[in-house]
Amino acid sequence: GAVVSQHPSRVICKSGTSVKIECRSLDFQATTMFWYRQFPKQSLMLMATSNEGSKATYEQGVEKDKFLINHASLTLSTLTVTSAHPEDSSFYICSARDRGRPVYGYTFGSGTRLTVV
Amino acid sequence: AQKVTQAQTEISVVEKEDVTLDCVYETRDTTYYLFWYKQPPSGELVFLIRRNSFDEQNEISGRYSWNFQKSTSSFNFTITASQVVDSAVYFCALSPSYNNNDMRFGAGTRLTVKP
């Protein structure tokens, strides 16, 4: 079945530094990838939608200069949290839609727990 | 506007009990998809089911069953003979058929199954 690999699974960084999170579709081509943020004991909130070869579409209230998304290939999207602050600490999870099965394909990565100290 | 409501924040049961997780949704779309995902403590989201709004047949998969009632806009999930491994947060989600990008999640229900 479809597999999405997300790395790193956990990262701790100092305030003011940047962190890059990778989301890879391992056995399918993903024209569209999604980035979610989940605060403790809360639901997933869509941050942005990235389409291969074009600019990401951000949800209202999400700072695009802070959360840089790059979708350079059909199998890789990256989320970079720039100048991270403690309030950016959260669980970030990506999902990818299978190009070959657009109606079915929402495969989620295993998530990245970011802690900014 | 789309909205998914999971009114049960937390449920605790004893192993072997049956448990139903409620999901009520709101949408103006005539066609849409409903989903259930399981999020164990490790964090990943595990796909459980996708239901097309045209298909109101109930579905059973092992100990899992789903009851889709379009008339009441509900898509409830029942676990029969619950097991400790069922302990997780369960999310109900909704997306319009024409735009799978717009997936909205409910707040989730944390299920704890005690031995």
Coordinates of N, CA and C in Angstrom, one line a residue:
Chain A
G1 N 0.8 -1.2 0.0 CA 0.0 0.0 0.0 C 0.8 1.2 0.0
A2 N 0.2 2.4 -0.1 CA 0.9 3.7 -0.1 C 1.5 4.0 1.2
V3 N 2.8 4.4 1.1 CA 3.5 4.8 2.3 C 4.1 6.2 2.2
V4 N 3.9 6.9 3.3 CA 4.5 8.3 3.4 C 5.5 8.3 4.5
S5 N 6.7 8.7 4.2 CA 7.8 8.7 5.2 C 8.0 10.2 5.6
Q6 N 8.0 10.4 6.9 CA 8.2 11.8 7.4 C 9.4 11.8 8.4
H7 N 10.3 12.7 8.2 CA 11.5 12.8 9.0 C 11.8 14.3 9.3
P8 N 12.3 14.5 10.5 CA 12.6 13.6 11.6 C 11.3 13.3 12.4
S9 N 11.3 12.3 13.2 CA 10.1 12.0 14.0 C 10.0 13.0 15.2
R10 N 11.2 13.3 15.7 CA 11.3 14.2 16.8 C 12.5 15.2 16.6
V11 N 12.3 16.4 17.0 CA 13.4 17.4 16.9 C 13.2 18.4 18.0
I12 N 14.4 18.7 18.6 CA 14.4 19.8 19.6 C 15.4 20.8 19.0
C13 N 14.9 22.1 19.0 CA 15.8 23.1 18.5 C 15.8 24.3 19.4
K14 N 16.8 25.2 19.2 CA 16.8 26.4 20.0 C 16.0 27.5 19.4
S15 N 15.5 28.3 20.2 CA 14.7 29.4 19.7 C 15.5 30.3 18.8
G16 N 14.9 30.6 17.6 CA 15.6 31.5 16.7 C 16.2 30.7 15.5
T17 N 16.3 29.4 15.7 CA 16.8 28.5 14.6 C 15.7 28.0 13.7
S18 N 16.1 27.5 12.6 CA 15.2 26.9 11.6 C 15.2 25.4 11.6
V19 N 14.1 24.8 11.3 CA 14.0 23.4 11.3 C 13.3 22.9 10.0
K20 N 13.8 21.9 9.4 CA 13.2 21.4 8.1 C 12.7 20.0 8.4
I21 N 11.4 19.8 7.9 CA 10.8 18.5 8.0 C 10.5 18.0 6.6
E22 N 10.8 16.8 6.4 CA 10.6 16.2 5.1 C 9.4 15.2 5.1
C23 N 8.8 15.2 4.0 CA 7.6 14.3 3.8 C 7.8 13.7 2.4
R24 N 8.0 12.3 2.4 CA 8.2 11.6 1.1 C 7.2 10.6 0.9
S25 N 6.7 10.5 -0.4 CA 5.9 9.4 -0.8 C 6.8 8.3 -1.3
L26 N 6.8 7.2 -0.7 CA 7.8 6.1 -1.1 C 7.4 5.3 -2.3
D27 N 6.2 5.0 -2.5 CA 5.8 4.1 -3.6 C 4.7 4.7 -4.5
F28 N 4.5 6.0 -4.5 CA 3.6 6.6 -5.4 C 3.9 8.0 -5.6
Q29 N 3.4 8.6 -6.7 CA 3.6 10.0 -7.0 C 2.5 10.8 -6.3
A30 N 2.9 11.8 -5.7 CA 2.0 12.7 -4.9 C 2.0 14.1 -5.6
T31 N 0.9 14.4 -6.3 CA 0.8 15.7 -6.9 C 0.5 16.7 -5.8
T32 N -0.2 16.3 -4.8 CA -0.5 17.2 -3.7 C -0.2 16.6 -2.4
M33 N 0.4 17.5 -1.6 CA 0.8 17.1 -0.2 C 0.2 18.1 0.7
F34 N -0.2 17.7 1.9 CA -0.8 18.6 2.9 C 0.0 18.6 4.2
W35 N 0.0 19.7 4.8 CA 0.7 19.9 6.1 C -0.3 20.3 7.2
Y36 N -0.3 19.5 8.2 CA -1.2 19.8 9.4 C -0.4 20.0 10.6
R37 N -1.0 20.7 11.5 CA -0.4 21.0 12.8 C -1.4 20.5 13.9
Q38 N -0.9 19.9 14.9 CA -1.7 19.4 16.0 C -1.2 19.8 17.3
F39 N -1.9 20.5 18.0 CA -1.5 20.9 19.4 C -2.0 19.8 20.3
P40 N -1.4 19.6 21.5 CA -1.7 18.5 22.4 C -3.2 18.4 22.7
K41 N -3.7 17.2 22.5 CA -5.1 16.9 22.8 C -6.1 17.7 21.9
Q42 N -5.6 18.2 20.8 CA -6.5 18.9 19.9 C -6.5 18.2 18.5
S43 N -7.3 18.7 17.6 CA -7.5 18.1 16.3 C -6.4 18.5 15.4
L44 N -6.4 18.0 14.2 CA -5.5 18.4 13.2 C -6.0 19.6 12.5
M45 N -5.2 20.6 12.3 CA -5.5 21.8 11.6 C -4.7 21.9 10.3
L46 N -5.4 22.0 9.2 CA -4.6 22.1 7.9 C -3.9 23.5 7.9
M47 N -2.6 23.4 7.6 CA -1.8 24.6 7.5 C -1.7 25.1 6.1
A48 N -1.4 24.1 5.2 CA -1.1 24.5 3.8 C -1.2 23.3 2.9
T49 N -1.5 23.6 1.7 CA -1.5 22.5 0.6 C -0.4 22.8 -0.4
S50 N 0.4 21.9 -0.7 CA 1.5 22.1 -1.6 C 1.2 21.2 -2.9
N51 N 1.4 21.8 -4.0 CA 1.3 21.2 -5.3 C 2.7 21.2 -6.0
E52 N 3.0 20.0 -6.5 CA 4.3 19.9 -7.1 C 4.6 21.0 -8.2
G53 N 5.7 21.7 -8.0 CA 6.1 22.6 -9.0 C 5.4 24.0 -8.9
S54 N 4.6 24.2 -7.9 CA 3.9 25.5 -7.7 C 4.0 25.9 -6.3
K55 N 3.6 27.2 -6.0 CA 3.6 27.7 -4.7 C 2.5 27.0 -3.8
A56 N 2.8 26.9 -2.6 CA 1.8 26.3 -1.6 C 0.7 27.3 -1.4
T57 N -0.4 26.7 -1.1 CA -1.6 27.5 -0.7 C -1.8 27.4 0.8
Y58 N -1.7 28.5 1.5 CA -1.8 28.5 3.0 C -3.2 28.8 3.5
E59 N -3.5 28.2 4.6 CA -4.8 28.5 5.2 C -4.7 29.8 5.9
Q60 N -5.9 30.4 6.1 CA -5.9 31.7 6.8 C -5.3 31.6 8.2
G61 N -4.5 32.6 8.4 CA -3.8 32.7 9.7 C -2.5 32.0 9.8
V62 N -2.1 31.3 8.8 CA -0.8 30.6 8.7 C 0.2 31.5 8.0
E63 N 1.3 31.9 8.7 CA 2.3 32.8 8.1 C 3.2 32.0 7.1
K64 N 3.1 32.4 5.9 CA 3.8 31.7 4.9 C 5.3 32.0 4.9
D65 N 5.7 33.1 5.5 CA 7.1 33.4 5.6 C 7.7 32.7 6.7
K66 N 6.9 32.2 7.6 CA 7.4 31.5 8.8 C 7.4 30.0 8.5
F67 N 6.4 29.5 7.8 CA 6.3 28.1 7.5 C 6.5 28.0 5.9
L68 N 7.8 27.7 5.6 CA 8.1 27.6 4.2 C 7.9 26.2 3.6
I69 N 7.2 26.1 2.6 CA 6.9 24.8 2.0 C 7.4 24.7 0.6
N70 N 8.1 23.7 0.3 CA 8.7 23.4 -1.0 C 8.2 22.0 -1.4
H71 N 7.7 22.0 -2.7 CA 7.3 20.7 -3.2 C 8.0 20.5 -4.6
A72 N 9.3 20.2 -4.5 CA 10.1 20.3 -5.7 C 9.9 19.1 -6.6
S73 N 9.4 18.0 -6.1 CA 9.3 16.8 -6.9 C 8.0 16.1 -6.6
L74 N 7.6 15.1 -7.3 CA 6.3 14.4 -7.1 C 6.4 13.5 -5.9
T75 N 7.6 13.4 -5.3 CA 7.7 12.5 -4.1 C 8.2 13.2 -2.8
L76 N 8.4 14.5 -2.9 CA 9.0 15.1 -1.7 C 8.4 16.5 -1.5
S77 N 8.0 16.8 -0.3 CA 7.6 18.1 0.1 C 8.3 18.4 1.4
T78 N 8.8 19.6 1.6 CA 9.4 20.0 2.9 C 8.7 21.2 3.5
L79 N 8.7 21.1 4.8 CA 8.2 22.2 5.6 C 9.4 22.8 6.5
T80 N 9.7 24.0 6.3 CA 10.7 24.6 7.1 C 10.1 25.7 8.0
V81 N 10.3 25.4 9.3 CA 9.9 26.4 10.3 C 11.0 27.3 10.6
T82 N 10.9 28.6 10.2 CA 11.9 29.5 10.2 C 11.9 30.3 11.5
S83 N 13.0 30.6 12.1 CA 13.1 31.4 13.3 C 12.1 30.9 14.3
A84 N 12.3 29.6 14.7 CA 11.3 29.0 15.5 C 11.3 29.6 16.9
H85 N 10.1 29.6 17.5 CA 9.9 30.1 18.8 C 9.1 29.0 19.6
P86 N 9.2 29.1 20.9 CA 8.5 28.0 21.7 C 7.0 27.8 21.4
E87 N 6.4 28.8 20.9 CA 4.9 28.6 20.6 C 4.8 27.8 19.3
D88 N 5.9 27.6 18.6 CA 5.8 26.8 17.4 C 5.9 25.3 17.7
S89 N 6.2 25.0 19.0 CA 6.3 23.6 19.4 C 4.9 23.0 19.2
S90 N 5.0 21.9 18.5 CA 3.7 21.2 18.1 C 4.0 19.9 17.4
F91 N 3.0 19.2 17.0 CA 3.1 18.0 16.3 C 2.7 18.3 14.8
Y92 N 3.6 18.1 13.9 CA 3.4 18.4 12.5 C 3.3 17.1 11.7
I93 N 2.2 17.0 10.9 CA 2.0 15.8 10.2 C 1.7 16.1 8.7
C94 N 2.2 15.3 7.9 CA 2.0 15.6 6.4 C 1.1 14.4 5.9
S95 N 0.4 14.7 4.8 CA -0.3 13.7 4.1 C -0.1 13.9 2.6
A96 N -0.2 12.8 1.9 CA 0.0 12.9 0.4 C -1.1 12.2 -0.3
R97 N -1.5 12.8 -1.4 CA -2.5 12.2 -2.2 C -1.9 11.4 -3.4
D98 N -2.3 10.2 -3.5 CA -1.8 9.4 -4.6 C -2.3 9.8 -6.0
R99 N -1.4 10.2 -6.8 CA -1.7 10.7 -8.1 C -2.5 9.7 -8.9
G100 N -2.2 8.4 -8.7 CA -2.9 7.4 -9.4 C -4.3 7.0 -8.8
R101 N -4.5 7.5 -7.6 CA -5.8 7.2 -7.0 C -6.3 8.4 -6.2
P102 N -6.6 9.5 -7.0 CA -6.9 10.8 -6.3 C -8.1 10.7 -5.4
V103 N -9.0 9.9 -5.7 CA -10.2 9.8 -4.9 C -10.0 9.1 -3.6
Y104 N -9.1 8.2 -3.5 CA -8.8 7.4 -2.3 C -7.7 7.9 -1.5
G105 N -6.7 8.5 -2.2 CA -5.4 8.6 -1.5 C -5.2 9.7 -0.5
Y106 N -5.4 9.4 0.7 CA -4.9 10.3 1.8 C -4.0 9.4 2.7
T107 N -2.7 9.5 2.4 CA -1.8 8.7 3.3 C -1.1 9.7 4.2
F108 N -1.1 9.4 5.5 CA -0.4 10.3 6.4 C 1.0 9.8 6.8
G109 N 1.9 10.7 7.0 CA 3.2 10.4 7.6 C 3.0 10.1 9.1
S110 N 4.1 9.8 9.7 CA 4.1 9.4 11.1 C 4.2 10.6 12.0
G111 N 4.4 11.8 11.4 CA 4.4 13.0 12.2 C 5.8 13.4 12.8
T112 N 5.9 14.7 13.1 CA 7.2 15.2 13.6 C 6.8 16.0 14.9
R113 N 7.4 15.6 16.0 CA 7.2 16.4 17.2 C 8.3 17.4 17.4
L114 N 7.9 18.7 17.2 CA 8.9 19.8 17.3 C 8.8 20.4 18.7
T115 N 9.9 20.5 19.3 CA 10.0 21.2 20.6 C 11.1 22.3 20.4
V116 N 10.6 23.5 20.7 CA 11.5 24.7 20.6 C 11.8 25.2 22.0
V117 N 13.1 25.2 22.3 CA 13.5 25.6 23.7 C 14.2 26.9 23.7
Chain B
A1 N -20.4 25.8 4.6 CA -19.3 25.6 5.5 C -19.4 24.1 6.0
Q2 N -18.2 23.6 6.2 CA -18.1 22.2 6.7 C -17.7 22.1 8.1
K3 N -18.3 21.2 8.8 CA -18.0 21.0 10.2 C -18.2 19.6 10.6
V4 N -17.3 19.1 11.5 CA -17.4 17.8 12.0 C -17.4 17.9 13.5
T5 N -18.4 17.3 14.1 CA -18.5 17.3 15.6 C -18.3 15.9 16.2
Q6 N -17.4 15.8 17.1 CA -17.3 14.6 17.9 C -17.5 15.0 19.3
A7 N -18.7 14.8 19.8 CA -19.0 15.4 21.1 C -18.3 14.7 22.2
Q8 N -18.0 13.5 22.0 CA -17.3 12.7 23.1 C -15.8 13.0 23.1
T9 N -15.4 13.7 24.1 CA -13.9 14.0 24.2 C -13.1 12.8 24.6
E10 N -13.6 12.1 25.6 CA -12.9 10.9 26.1 C -13.9 9.9 26.5
I11 N -13.6 8.6 26.2 CA -14.4 7.5 26.6 C -13.5 6.5 27.2
S12 N -13.9 5.9 28.3 CA -13.2 4.8 28.9 C -14.0 3.6 29.1
V13 N -13.5 2.5 28.6 CA -14.3 1.2 28.7 C -13.4 0.1 29.3
V14 N -14.0 -0.9 29.7 CA -13.2 -2.1 30.1 C -13.2 -3.1 28.9
E15 N -12.1 -3.7 28.8 CA -11.9 -4.7 27.7 C -13.1 -5.6 27.5
K16 N -13.4 -5.9 26.3 CA -14.5 -6.7 25.8 C -15.8 -6.0 25.8
E17 N -15.8 -4.8 26.3 CA -17.1 -4.0 26.1 C -17.2 -3.5 24.7
D18 N -18.4 -3.2 24.2 CA -18.6 -2.6 23.0 C -18.6 -1.1 23.2
V19 N -18.2 -0.3 22.2 CA -18.1 1.1 22.4 C -18.5 1.8 21.0
T20 N -19.2 2.8 21.1 CA -19.6 3.6 19.9 C -19.1 5.0 20.0
L21 N -18.4 5.4 19.0 CA -17.9 6.8 18.9 C -18.8 7.6 17.9
D22 N -19.3 8.7 18.4 CA -20.2 9.4 17.6 C -19.5 10.5 16.7
C23 N -20.1 10.7 15.5 CA -19.6 11.7 14.6 C -20.8 12.3 13.9
V24 N -21.0 13.6 14.0 CA -22.0 14.4 13.3 C -21.4 15.4 12.5
Y25 N -21.9 15.6 11.3 CA -21.2 16.5 10.3 C -22.2 17.5 9.7
E26 N -21.7 18.6 9.2 CA -22.5 19.6 8.6 C -21.8 19.9 7.2
T27 N -22.6 19.9 6.2 CA -22.0 20.3 4.9 C -23.2 20.7 4.0
R28 N -22.9 21.6 3.1 CA -23.8 22.0 2.1 C -23.7 21.3 0.8
D29 N -22.6 20.5 0.7 CA -22.3 19.7 -0.5 C -23.3 18.5 -0.6
T30 N -23.6 18.2 -1.9 CA -24.5 17.1 -2.1 C -23.7 15.8 -2.1
T31 N -22.5 15.9 -2.5 CA -21.6 14.7 -2.5 C -20.4 15.0 -1.7
Y32 N -20.0 14.0 -0.9 CA -18.9 14.2 0.0 C -18.4 12.9 0.5
Y33 N -17.2 12.9 1.1 CA -16.6 11.7 1.7 C -16.5 11.9 3.2
L34 N -16.7 10.8 3.9 CA -16.5 10.7 5.3 C -15.4 9.7 5.6
F35 N -14.6 10.0 6.6 CA -13.5 9.2 7.0 C -13.4 9.0 8.5
W36 N -12.8 7.9 8.9 CA -12.4 7.6 10.2 C -10.9 7.3 10.2
Y37 N -10.2 7.9 11.1 CA -8.8 7.7 11.3 C -8.5 7.3 12.8
K38 N -7.5 6.5 13.0 CA -7.1 6.2 14.4 C -5.7 6.8 14.6
Q39 N -5.5 7.4 15.7 CA -4.2 8.0 16.0 C -3.7 7.3 17.3
P40 N -2.9 6.3 17.3 CA -2.3 5.7 18.5 C -1.3 6.7 19.1
P41 N -0.8 6.3 20.3 CA 0.1 7.2 21.0 C 1.3 7.5 20.2
S42 N 1.7 6.7 19.3 CA 2.9 7.0 18.5 C 2.7 8.2 17.6
G43 N 1.5 8.5 17.3 CA 1.2 9.8 16.6 C 0.7 9.6 15.1
E44 N 1.1 8.5 14.5 CA 0.7 8.4 13.1 C -0.8 8.3 12.9
L45 N -1.3 8.7 11.8 CA -2.8 8.5 11.5 C -3.0 7.3 10.7
V46 N -3.8 6.4 11.2 CA -4.1 5.2 10.5 C -5.5 5.3 9.9
F47 N -5.6 5.1 8.6 CA -6.8 5.1 7.9 C -7.7 3.9 8.2
L48 N -8.9 4.2 8.5 CA -9.8 3.1 8.9 C -10.9 2.9 7.8
I49 N -11.5 4.0 7.4 CA -12.6 3.8 6.4 C -12.8 5.1 5.7
R50 N -13.3 5.0 4.4 CA -13.8 6.1 3.7 C -15.2 5.7 3.2
R51 N -16.1 6.7 3.3 CA -17.5 6.4 2.9 C -18.0 7.5 2.0
N52 N -18.5 7.1 0.8 CA -19.1 8.1 -0.1 C -20.5 8.4 0.3
S53 N -20.9 9.7 0.2 CA -22.2 10.1 0.6 C -23.3 9.4 -0.1
F54 N -23.0 8.8 -1.3 CA -24.1 8.1 -2.0 C -24.3 6.7 -1.4
D55 N -23.4 6.2 -0.7 CA -23.5 4.8 -0.2 C -23.8 4.8 1.3
E56 N -25.0 4.5 1.6 CA -25.5 4.5 3.0 C -25.5 3.1 3.6
Q57 N -24.9 2.2 2.9 CA -24.8 0.9 3.5 C -23.9 0.9 4.7
N58 N -24.3 0.2 5.7 CA -23.4 0.1 6.8 C -22.2 -0.9 6.5
E59 N -21.1 -0.7 7.1 CA -20.0 -1.5 6.8 C -19.4 -2.2 8.1
I60 N -19.0 -3.4 7.9 CA -18.4 -4.1 9.0 C -17.0 -4.6 8.6
S61 N -16.0 -4.4 9.4 CA -14.7 -5.0 9.2 C -14.2 -5.5 10.5
G62 N -14.3 -6.8 10.6 CA -13.9 -7.4 11.8 C -14.7 -7.0 13.0
R63 N -14.0 -6.4 14.0 CA -14.7 -5.9 15.2 C -15.2 -4.4 15.0
Y64 N -14.8 -3.9 13.8 CA -15.2 -2.5 13.5 C -16.5 -2.5 12.7
S65 N -17.4 -1.5 13.0 CA -18.5 -1.3 12.1 C -18.9 0.2 12.1
W66 N -19.5 0.6 11.0 CA -19.8 2.0 10.8 C -21.3 2.1 10.4
N67 N -21.9 3.1 11.0 CA -23.3 3.3 10.7 C -23.5 4.7 10.2
F68 N -23.8 4.8 8.9 CA -23.9 6.1 8.2 C -25.4 6.4 8.0
Q69 N -25.8 7.4 8.6 CA -27.2 7.9 8.6 C -27.3 9.3 8.0
K70 N -27.6 9.3 6.7 CA -27.6 10.6 6.0 C -28.7 11.5 6.6
S71 N -29.8 10.9 7.0 CA -30.9 11.7 7.5 C -30.6 12.5 8.8
T72 N -29.7 11.9 9.5 CA -29.2 12.6 10.8 C -27.8 13.1 10.7
S73 N -27.2 13.1 9.5 CA -25.8 13.5 9.3 C -24.9 12.9 10.3
S74 N -25.0 11.7 10.4 CA -24.1 11.0 11.4 C -23.4 9.8 10.8
F75 N -22.2 9.6 11.3 CA -21.3 8.5 10.8 C -20.6 7.9 12.0
N76 N -21.4 7.1 12.7 CA -20.9 6.6 14.0 C -20.0 5.3 13.8
F77 N -19.1 5.1 14.7 CA -18.1 4.0 14.6 C -18.2 3.2 15.9
T78 N -18.5 1.9 15.7 CA -18.6 1.0 16.8 C -17.5 0.0 16.8
I79 N -16.9 -0.2 18.0 CA -15.9 -1.3 18.2 C -16.5 -2.3 19.1
T80 N -16.6 -3.5 18.6 CA -17.2 -4.6 19.3 C -16.1 -5.4 20.1
A81 N -16.4 -5.8 21.3 CA -15.4 -6.5 22.1 C -14.0 -5.8 22.1
S82 N -14.1 -4.6 22.6 CA -12.9 -3.8 22.6 C -11.6 -4.4 23.3
Q83 N -10.5 -4.0 22.8 CA -9.2 -4.6 23.3 C -8.3 -3.4 23.7
V84 N -7.4 -3.7 24.5 CA -6.5 -2.6 25.0 C -5.8 -1.9 23.8
V85 N -5.5 -2.7 22.8 CA -4.8 -2.1 21.6 C -5.7 -1.1 20.9
D86 N -7.0 -1.1 21.2 CA -7.8 -0.1 20.5 C -7.7 1.3 21.2
S87 N -7.0 1.4 22.3 CA -6.8 2.6 22.9 C -6.1 3.6 22.0
A88 N -6.7 4.7 21.7 CA -6.1 5.7 20.7 C -7.1 6.9 20.7
V89 N -6.7 7.9 19.9 CA -7.6 8.9 19.6 C -8.2 8.6 18.2
Y90 N -9.5 8.8 18.1 CA -10.1 8.5 16.8 C -10.7 9.8 16.2
F91 N -10.4 10.0 15.0 CA -10.9 11.2 14.3 C -11.8 10.9 13.2
C92 N -12.9 11.6 13.1 CA -13.8 11.6 12.0 C -13.5 12.8 11.1
A93 N -13.6 12.6 9.8 CA -13.2 13.7 8.9 C -14.2 13.7 7.7
L94 N -14.3 14.9 7.1 CA -15.2 15.1 6.0 C -14.5 15.9 4.9
S95 N -14.7 15.5 3.6 CA -14.2 16.3 2.5 C -15.2 16.3 1.4
P96 N -15.3 17.4 0.7 CA -16.2 17.4 -0.5 C -15.6 16.5 -1.6
S97 N -16.5 15.9 -2.3 CA -16.0 15.0 -3.4 C -15.2 15.7 -4.4
Y98 N -15.6 17.0 -4.7 CA -15.0 17.7 -5.8 C -13.7 18.3 -5.4
N99 N -13.4 18.3 -4.1 CA -12.2 19.0 -3.7 C -11.6 18.2 -2.5
N100 N -10.9 17.2 -2.8 CA -10.3 16.4 -1.7 C -9.3 17.1 -0.8
N101 N -9.0 18.3 -1.3 CA -8.0 19.1 -0.5 C -8.6 19.5 0.9
D102 N -9.9 19.8 0.8 CA -10.5 20.4 2.0 C -11.0 19.4 3.0
M103 N -10.1 18.7 3.6 CA -10.5 17.7 4.6 C -10.6 18.4 6.0
R104 N -11.8 18.2 6.6 CA -11.9 18.8 7.9 C -12.1 17.7 8.9
F105 N -11.3 17.8 10.0 CA -11.3 16.8 11.1 C -12.2 17.3 12.2
G106 N -12.8 16.3 12.9 CA -13.4 16.5 14.2 C -12.3 16.7 15.2
A107 N -12.8 17.0 16.4 CA -11.8 17.2 17.5 C -11.2 16.0 18.0
G108 N -11.8 14.8 17.7 CA -11.2 13.6 18.1 C -11.9 13.1 19.4
T109 N -11.9 11.8 19.5 CA -12.4 11.1 20.8 C -11.2 10.2 21.3
R110 N -10.8 10.5 22.5 CA -9.8 9.6 23.1 C -10.4 8.4 23.8
L111 N -10.1 7.3 23.2 CA -10.7 6.0 23.8 C -9.6 5.3 24.6
T112 N -10.0 5.0 25.8 CA -9.1 4.2 26.7 C -9.8 2.9 27.0
V113 N -9.1 1.8 26.7 CA -9.7 0.5 27.0 C -8.8 -0.1 28.1
K114 N -9.5 -0.3 29.2 CA -8.7 -0.9 30.4 C -8.8 -2.4 30.4
P115 N -7.7 -3.0 30.8 CA -7.8 -4.5 30.9 C -8.7 -5.0 32.0

